[in-house]
Amino acid sequence: MSEPFLITSEMDNIGIITLNRASKRNSLDEAAIAEIDDYFSNVPSHIRVILMTAEGDHFCAGLDLKEHHDKERSAVDFLRVCQGWHRAFDKIQHGGIPVIACLQGAVVGGGLELASAAHVRIADTSTFFALPEGTRGIFTGGGATVRTAKIISASRMVELMLTGRVLNAQEGERLGLAHYVCNTEDNPKTAYDLGLELARKIATNAVLSNYAIVSSINRIADMASTEGLFAEGLMAAVVQTGGDVQERLSEFVNKKAHKVRPKS
Ligand code: 1HE
């Protein structure tokens, strides 16, 4: 039997998943997508945040081009492959649990589509981003036209795909592909250490707040303003009546809660 694509573990209430196909640069074959789908379909209820990491020097080289070449898929076959990626990555983005991705080396093609489904993306100085599909005679099929274009704009995605241009970590950060760049003078932590630190912090938020943040903001952004404001009101009404809200508000009223301060 072949090695699993995903290694899964837990640290307190944080789920850790590691892409485990470094010899093939964590490229995604059909079995890998099925494992991702399965994990995000069955996240245990005590897990508050998921940290997504990868073995080796590269986060993910995208679609398994060898499998794609060898299978000589028809249009319908590949449409089904794309639907499988969409289903799995939708579960990451809209599953209600914050997902933090630690990105090193190549985050390209379908690897960028996978990272784009995560809610927090942490790069380091080795990270680079590209959408080489246009230069390989293919097209994105794992959600980039929706998720990645929403992050960087459709116009920038068109240019990246036409030219096959590679963005370094800082360029990716400027466009929103990374929220943090680690291993720098300003931020000497590793991406994994920062990821774990943020995961622990995010895990202390109310579960319903996290749910609303990760599953409503992107959806509301797709709505017309009137519907969006209506949906926001409904979401807020549900979150505001959550179990520990009064306790958290009392902490503020009684001057025991932290204050929002500028960075020192
Ligand atoms: C692969 C893949 C892959 C590596 N599918 N096997 N994605 C791409 O176009 C990226 C293609 N990959 C690369 O450009 C490079 O491999 C990397 C920059 C990621 C890494 O370079 P390097 O020098 O560290 O590794 P390597 O020697 O190129 O590759 C090591 C092995 O991984 C080698 O296999 P080996 O059997 O010869 O050892 C490679 O063939 C294998 N490998 N990348 C299969 N992608 C739903 S639509 C999504 C559309 C897409 O994602 S298109 C894919 C875009």
Short mmCIF file of N, CA and C and ligand atoms in Angstrom, two decimals, residues 23-25 27 58 61-66 78 85 106 108-110 113 128 132-133 136 138-142, ligand 1:
data_model
loop_
_atom_site.label_atom_id
_atom_site.label_comp_id
_atom_site.label_asym_id
_atom_site.label_seq_id
_atom_site.Cartn_x
_atom_site.Cartn_y
_atom_site.Cartn_z
N SER A 23 8.72 13.79 -2.29
CA SER A 23 9.52 13.30 -3.43
C SER A 23 8.91 13.75 -4.75
N LYS A 24 7.60 14.02 -4.75
CA LYS A 24 6.91 14.53 -5.95
C LYS A 24 6.44 15.96 -5.71
N ARG A 25 7.14 16.62 -4.83
CA ARG A 25 6.89 18.03 -4.50
C ARG A 25 5.44 18.26 -4.08
N SER A 27 2.77 17.17 -5.14
CA SER A 27 1.78 17.36 -6.20
C SER A 27 0.54 16.52 -5.88
N HIS A 58 9.15 22.20 -0.69
CA HIS A 58 8.08 22.85 -1.45
C HIS A 58 6.72 22.54 -0.86
N ALA A 61 3.32 21.46 -5.65
CA ALA A 61 3.57 21.75 -7.07
C ALA A 61 2.31 21.63 -7.92
N GLY A 62 1.14 21.54 -7.27
CA GLY A 62 -0.12 21.55 -8.04
C GLY A 62 -0.51 20.19 -8.55
N LEU A 63 -1.28 20.20 -9.61
CA LEU A 63 -1.80 18.97 -10.21
C LEU A 63 -0.67 17.99 -10.50
N ASP A 64 -0.91 16.71 -10.21
CA ASP A 64 0.07 15.68 -10.59
C ASP A 64 0.07 15.57 -12.11
N LEU A 65 1.08 16.18 -12.72
CA LEU A 65 1.12 16.26 -14.18
C LEU A 65 1.42 14.90 -14.81
N LYS A 66 2.08 14.04 -14.04
CA LYS A 66 2.38 12.71 -14.60
C LYS A 66 1.09 11.89 -14.68
N PHE A 78 -11.86 15.22 -16.92
CA PHE A 78 -11.17 16.30 -16.22
C PHE A 78 -12.15 17.24 -15.52
N TRP A 85 -11.78 18.68 -6.86
CA TRP A 85 -10.94 19.70 -6.22
C TRP A 85 -11.84 20.79 -5.62
N ALA A 106 7.80 26.12 -3.56
CA ALA A 106 6.78 26.30 -4.60
C ALA A 106 5.37 26.25 -4.04
N VAL A 108 2.51 26.62 -6.33
CA VAL A 108 2.27 26.91 -7.74
C VAL A 108 1.09 26.10 -8.27
N GLY A 109 0.44 26.66 -9.27
CA GLY A 109 -0.70 25.99 -9.90
C GLY A 109 -1.72 25.60 -8.85
N GLY A 110 -2.05 24.30 -8.85
CA GLY A 110 -3.01 23.81 -7.87
C GLY A 110 -2.54 23.98 -6.43
N GLU A 113 -3.90 27.15 -5.56
CA GLU A 113 -5.36 27.01 -5.37
C GLU A 113 -5.66 26.44 -3.99
N PHE A 128 7.67 30.85 -3.19
CA PHE A 128 7.35 31.56 -4.43
C PHE A 128 6.01 31.08 -4.97
N PRO A 132 1.57 28.45 -13.51
CA PRO A 132 2.22 28.12 -14.79
C PRO A 132 1.31 27.41 -15.79
N GLU A 133 0.04 27.21 -15.44
CA GLU A 133 -0.85 26.44 -16.32
C GLU A 133 -0.85 26.96 -17.75
N ARG A 136 1.78 25.71 -19.80
CA ARG A 136 1.84 24.25 -19.98
C ARG A 136 0.70 23.74 -20.85
N ILE A 138 -2.46 24.17 -20.33
CA ILE A 138 -3.66 23.80 -19.58
C ILE A 138 -4.27 25.04 -18.93
N PHE A 139 -5.18 24.84 -18.00
CA PHE A 139 -5.86 25.98 -17.36
C PHE A 139 -6.08 25.61 -15.90
N THR A 140 -6.25 26.62 -15.07
CA THR A 140 -6.54 26.34 -13.66
C THR A 140 -7.88 25.61 -13.57
N GLY A 141 -7.98 24.68 -12.62
CA GLY A 141 -9.24 23.94 -12.48
C GLY A 141 -9.57 23.64 -11.04
N GLY A 142 -8.77 24.18 -10.12
CA GLY A 142 -8.99 23.88 -8.70
C GLY A 142 -9.49 25.08 -7.92
C1 1HE B 1 5.89 16.43 -10.17
C2 1HE B 1 5.28 17.72 -10.18
C3 1HE B 1 3.94 17.81 -10.61
C4 1HE B 1 7.31 17.93 -9.48
N1 1HE B 1 3.32 16.67 -11.00
N2 1HE B 1 5.23 15.35 -10.56
N3 1HE B 1 2.55 22.97 -11.59
C5 1HE B 1 3.73 23.01 -12.19
O1 1HE B 1 3.83 23.27 -13.37
C6 1HE B 1 4.94 22.75 -11.30
C7 1HE B 1 5.81 21.65 -11.85
N4 1HE B 1 6.94 21.41 -10.97
C8 1HE B 1 8.06 22.23 -10.97
O2 1HE B 1 8.12 23.26 -11.60
C9 1HE B 1 9.21 21.81 -10.08
O3 1HE B 1 9.13 20.40 -9.89
C10 1HE B 1 9.24 22.49 -8.69
C11 1HE B 1 9.61 23.96 -8.86
C12 1HE B 1 7.93 22.36 -7.95
C13 1HE B 1 10.30 21.79 -7.82
O4 1HE B 1 11.54 21.74 -8.49
P1 1HE B 1 12.69 20.73 -8.00
O5 1HE B 1 13.90 20.97 -8.84
O6 1HE B 1 12.83 20.82 -6.52
O7 1HE B 1 12.11 19.25 -8.24
P2 1HE B 1 12.01 18.42 -9.61
O8 1HE B 1 13.30 17.73 -9.88
O9 1HE B 1 11.44 19.24 -10.71
O10 1HE B 1 10.89 17.34 -9.25
C14 1HE B 1 11.15 16.31 -8.31
C15 1HE B 1 10.19 15.18 -8.64
O11 1HE B 1 8.83 15.66 -8.42
C16 1HE B 1 10.26 14.76 -10.09
O12 1HE B 1 9.91 13.40 -10.16
P3 1HE B 1 11.06 12.26 -10.37
O13 1HE B 1 10.27 10.99 -10.47
O14 1HE B 1 11.79 12.65 -11.64
O15 1HE B 1 11.93 12.34 -9.16
C17 1HE B 1 9.13 15.58 -10.72
O16 1HE B 1 8.64 14.99 -11.91
C18 1HE B 1 8.09 15.51 -9.63
N5 1HE B 1 7.13 16.61 -9.74
N6 1HE B 1 6.18 18.61 -9.74
C19 1HE B 1 3.95 15.49 -10.96
N7 1HE B 1 3.24 18.97 -10.63
C20 1HE B 1 -6.91 21.12 -11.14
S1 1HE B 1 -5.99 21.96 -12.23
C21 1HE B 1 -4.52 22.38 -11.49
C22 1HE B 1 -3.55 22.84 -12.52
C23 1HE B 1 -2.12 22.63 -12.08
O17 1HE B 1 -1.81 22.56 -10.92
S2 1HE B 1 -0.96 22.48 -13.31
C24 1HE B 1 0.52 22.07 -12.48
C25 1HE B 1 1.32 23.31 -12.24
#
